[in-house]
Amino acid sequence: MAEKRPLQGADSIIRDIKERRFSPIYILMGDESYYIDKISDVLSDTVLQPEERDFNQTILFGADTTAVQIADLCKAYPMMAEHRLVIIKEAQTIRSFEPIEKYLEKPVSSTILVLCYKNGTIDKRKKIIAKAEAVGVVFESKKKRDYELPIFIKGYLQLQSTTIDDKSANMIAEHIGSDLNRLTSELDKVLLSLSDKDRRITPEIVECQIGVSKDFNGFELRNAVINKDIYKVNQIIQYFDKNPKAGSIFAFLPLLFMYFQNLMVAYYAPNKTNEGEIAKFLDLKSVWGVKDYINGMKNFSGVKTMHIINKIREIDAKSKGLDNPNTPVGDLMKELIFFILH
């Protein structure tokens, strides 16, 4: 039996495809459709030449076919081409993968099967996962966490020979959120506005092109809280009091909760001063942002952090009307910030 292959990230899979190192099967699954579509599109663009696609490329939706038909398509040989490409979109609608499991016991080397399984994952205990891992690629596309978005933005723009400062990346991340399809669409819009001579994205450009205020944002509030910069925290709170459309408690609470939840975990890291070790322990993709947790451990004790997490939960419930008949959300935010800083 073939050995289970090591898990690959999206960039590694795409690099292999572009270098024409193909696998007999790709199971692309998960809650984030961006990478599923991207890998599928790269395969569609790379495997076959345009003139080869009419006879050798088949794209079907799971609801319109069966596993038996898919297995039969995969057994066919290419016509005047090196490969045959079979892409199944919305594969989560396929009732049974058993015929495909049987096919994977002896897949046709010239066929590349791509199963795009969105809005969830196949149970990893299923036979199809084990069989696919033995001969091909199984990739889970997970939703980006809030703190990972600025890193994603910087990486995406770097591929377009464009730079962005931390504040601008945070502004975009907070305003757009974790929908990567929408996020990249907005970034593409900003890229079109740049000149060839100056490929830098500034807060002013973000404000102009995306419509988010450059004055203050949730990430700046979070950073001021982390550093216990009481003056700046008060500045930001007053700004949002006067400009309620610029931000709300419903946008800030998830940022603060995610940070302090990770900070609580960071206290259990074997080495609390090594950025690389902390990043690995927190399952961060890079050391970008690790300093926030090192500063947090200096400014907040483990017990205080635990109390802050409980307070955030309490304020979240009150903001939704639980045990809170009439306290304005602005006052709830002030209550939370005062509790965190004192």
CSV table of C-alpha atoms in Angstrom, one decimal, residues 43-222:
chain,number,residue,atom,x,y,z
A,43,LEU,CA,-5.4,23.0,-12.8
A,44,SER,CA,-7.9,23.9,-15.5
A,45,ASP,CA,-5.5,26.5,-16.9
A,46,THR,CA,-2.4,24.4,-16.7
A,47,VAL,CA,-3.0,20.7,-17.3
A,48,LEU,CA,-4.3,21.0,-20.9
A,49,GLN,CA,-3.6,23.3,-23.8
A,50,PRO,CA,-6.7,25.2,-25.1
A,51,GLU,CA,-6.9,23.0,-28.2
A,52,GLU,CA,-6.8,19.8,-26.1
A,53,ARG,CA,-9.7,20.7,-23.8
A,54,ASP,CA,-12.7,19.9,-26.0
A,55,PHE,CA,-12.0,16.2,-25.9
A,56,ASN,CA,-10.0,15.8,-22.6
A,57,GLN,CA,-11.6,18.2,-20.1
A,58,THR,CA,-14.9,17.4,-18.3
A,59,ILE,CA,-16.4,19.8,-15.8
A,60,LEU,CA,-19.6,18.6,-14.0
A,61,PHE,CA,-21.6,19.4,-10.9
A,62,GLY,CA,-22.1,16.7,-8.2
A,63,ALA,CA,-25.8,17.0,-8.4
A,64,ASP,CA,-25.8,16.3,-12.1
A,65,THR,CA,-23.7,13.1,-12.0
A,66,THR,CA,-23.0,10.0,-9.9
A,67,ALA,CA,-19.9,8.4,-8.5
A,68,VAL,CA,-20.2,5.5,-11.0
A,69,GLN,CA,-20.3,8.0,-13.9
A,70,ILE,CA,-17.3,9.9,-12.5
A,71,ALA,CA,-15.3,6.7,-12.1
A,72,ASP,CA,-16.1,5.7,-15.7
A,73,LEU,CA,-15.0,9.1,-17.0
A,74,CYS,CA,-11.7,8.7,-15.1
A,75,LYS,CA,-11.0,5.3,-16.8
A,76,ALA,CA,-11.1,6.8,-20.3
A,77,TYR,CA,-7.8,7.7,-21.9
A,78,PRO,CA,-6.9,11.1,-23.4
A,79,MET,CA,-7.2,11.9,-27.1
A,80,MET,CA,-4.1,13.4,-28.6
A,81,ALA,CA,-3.1,14.8,-25.2
A,82,GLU,CA,-1.0,13.7,-22.3
A,83,HIS,CA,-3.7,14.0,-19.7
A,84,ARG,CA,-7.5,13.9,-19.1
A,85,LEU,CA,-8.9,16.3,-16.6
A,86,VAL,CA,-12.2,15.6,-14.7
A,87,ILE,CA,-13.4,18.4,-12.4
A,88,ILE,CA,-16.4,17.8,-10.2
A,89,LYS,CA,-17.8,21.0,-8.6
A,90,GLU,CA,-20.1,20.9,-5.6
A,91,ALA,CA,-18.9,17.4,-4.9
A,92,GLN,CA,-20.6,17.6,-1.4
A,93,THR,CA,-23.9,16.6,-3.2
A,94,ILE,CA,-22.6,13.2,-4.3
A,95,ARG,CA,-24.3,10.6,-2.2
A,96,SER,CA,-21.7,7.8,-2.2
A,97,PHE,CA,-18.0,7.8,-3.1
A,98,GLU,CA,-17.7,4.0,-3.2
A,99,PRO,CA,-17.1,3.7,-6.9
A,100,ILE,CA,-14.5,6.4,-6.8
A,101,GLU,CA,-12.8,4.7,-3.8
A,102,LYS,CA,-12.6,1.5,-5.9
A,103,TYR,CA,-11.2,3.5,-8.9
A,104,LEU,CA,-8.4,4.9,-6.6
A,105,GLU,CA,-7.1,1.5,-5.9
A,106,LYS,CA,-5.7,1.5,-9.4
A,107,PRO,CA,-6.1,5.0,-10.9
A,108,VAL,CA,-5.4,5.7,-14.6
A,109,SER,CA,-2.1,7.6,-14.6
A,110,SER,CA,-3.1,9.9,-17.4
A,111,THR,CA,-6.3,11.1,-15.6
A,112,ILE,CA,-6.5,13.9,-13.1
A,113,LEU,CA,-9.6,13.9,-11.0
A,114,VAL,CA,-10.6,17.0,-9.0
A,115,LEU,CA,-13.3,16.9,-6.4
A,116,CYS,CA,-14.4,20.4,-5.1
A,117,TYR,CA,-16.2,19.8,-1.8
A,118,LYS,CA,-17.4,23.1,-0.4
A,119,ASN,CA,-19.0,24.3,2.9
A,120,GLY,CA,-17.6,21.4,5.0
A,121,THR,CA,-15.3,18.5,4.8
A,122,ILE,CA,-15.4,14.8,4.2
A,123,ASP,CA,-15.1,12.7,7.4
A,124,LYS,CA,-11.4,11.9,7.5
A,125,ARG,CA,-12.3,8.4,8.6
A,126,LYS,CA,-13.9,7.7,5.2
A,127,LYS,CA,-12.1,5.3,2.9
A,128,ILE,CA,-12.0,7.9,0.1
A,129,ILE,CA,-9.8,10.2,2.2
A,130,ALA,CA,-7.3,7.4,3.0
A,131,LYS,CA,-7.2,6.2,-0.6
A,132,ALA,CA,-6.8,9.8,-2.0
A,133,GLU,CA,-4.0,10.6,0.5
A,134,ALA,CA,-2.2,7.5,-0.6
A,135,VAL,CA,-2.0,8.5,-4.2
A,136,GLY,CA,-2.8,12.2,-4.5
A,137,VAL,CA,-3.7,15.4,-2.7
A,138,VAL,CA,-6.2,16.0,0.1
A,139,PHE,CA,-6.5,19.7,0.9
A,140,GLU,CA,-8.7,21.4,3.6
A,141,SER,CA,-9.4,25.0,2.9
A,142,LYS,CA,-10.0,26.6,6.3
A,143,LYS,CA,-11.4,30.1,7.1
A,144,LYS,CA,-8.8,32.6,7.9
A,145,ARG,CA,-8.8,33.9,11.5
A,146,ASP,CA,-9.0,37.6,12.0
A,147,TYR,CA,-5.4,38.1,13.0
A,148,GLU,CA,-4.2,36.1,9.9
A,149,LEU,CA,-5.9,38.5,7.4
A,150,PRO,CA,-3.3,41.3,7.4
A,151,ILE,CA,-0.6,38.6,6.6
A,152,PHE,CA,-2.8,37.3,3.8
A,153,ILE,CA,-3.3,40.8,2.4
A,154,LYS,CA,0.5,41.5,2.5
A,155,GLY,CA,1.3,38.2,0.8
A,156,TYR,CA,-1.4,38.7,-1.9
A,157,LEU,CA,-0.1,42.2,-2.7
A,158,GLN,CA,3.5,41.1,-2.7
A,159,LEU,CA,2.7,38.7,-5.6
A,160,GLN,CA,1.5,41.8,-7.5
A,161,SER,CA,4.8,43.7,-6.7
A,162,THR,CA,2.9,46.0,-4.3
A,163,THR,CA,3.6,46.9,-0.7
A,164,ILE,CA,1.2,47.9,2.1
A,165,ASP,CA,1.9,49.3,5.6
A,166,ASP,CA,0.6,47.6,8.7
A,167,LYS,CA,-2.1,50.2,9.4
A,168,SER,CA,-3.5,50.0,5.8
A,169,ALA,CA,-3.6,46.2,5.9
A,170,ASN,CA,-5.4,46.3,9.3
A,171,MET,CA,-7.9,48.8,8.0
A,172,ILE,CA,-8.8,46.6,5.0
A,173,ALA,CA,-8.9,43.4,7.1
A,174,GLU,CA,-11.3,44.9,9.7
A,175,HIS,CA,-13.5,46.5,7.1
A,176,ILE,CA,-13.8,43.6,4.6
A,177,GLY,CA,-13.6,40.6,7.0
A,178,SER,CA,-12.6,37.0,6.3
A,179,ASP,CA,-14.5,36.4,3.0
A,180,LEU,CA,-11.3,36.0,0.9
A,181,ASN,CA,-13.2,36.2,-2.4
A,182,ARG,CA,-14.6,39.6,-1.5
A,183,LEU,CA,-11.3,40.6,0.1
A,184,THR,CA,-9.2,39.8,-3.0
A,185,SER,CA,-11.8,41.6,-5.2
A,186,GLU,CA,-11.4,44.8,-3.2
A,187,LEU,CA,-7.6,44.4,-3.3
A,188,ASP,CA,-7.8,44.1,-7.1
A,189,LYS,CA,-9.8,47.3,-7.2
A,190,VAL,CA,-7.2,49.1,-5.2
A,191,LEU,CA,-4.4,47.7,-7.4
A,192,LEU,CA,-6.1,49.1,-10.5
A,193,SER,CA,-5.9,52.6,-9.0
A,194,LEU,CA,-2.1,52.5,-8.5
A,195,SER,CA,0.4,53.8,-11.0
A,196,ASP,CA,3.2,51.7,-12.4
A,197,LYS,CA,5.8,53.9,-10.7
A,198,ASP,CA,4.3,53.9,-7.2
A,199,ARG,CA,3.1,50.5,-6.0
A,200,ARG,CA,2.5,51.4,-2.4
A,201,ILE,CA,-0.9,51.3,-0.6
A,202,THR,CA,-1.4,53.9,2.1
A,203,PRO,CA,-4.2,54.6,4.5
A,204,GLU,CA,-5.3,57.5,2.3
A,205,ILE,CA,-5.6,55.1,-0.7
A,206,VAL,CA,-7.6,52.6,1.4
A,207,GLU,CA,-9.9,55.4,2.5
A,208,CYS,CA,-10.4,56.6,-1.0
A,209,GLN,CA,-10.8,53.3,-2.8
A,210,ILE,CA,-12.5,51.1,-0.2
A,211,GLY,CA,-14.3,53.8,1.9
A,212,VAL,CA,-13.0,52.9,5.3
A,213,SER,CA,-11.9,55.8,7.6
A,214,LYS,CA,-8.1,56.0,8.2
A,215,ASP,CA,-8.5,57.9,11.5
A,216,PHE,CA,-9.0,54.9,13.9
A,217,ASN,CA,-10.0,51.3,13.5
A,218,GLY,CA,-10.6,48.2,15.6
A,219,PHE,CA,-7.0,46.9,15.2
A,220,GLU,CA,-5.7,50.2,16.5
A,221,LEU,CA,-8.0,49.9,19.5
A,222,ARG,CA,-6.8,46.3,20.1
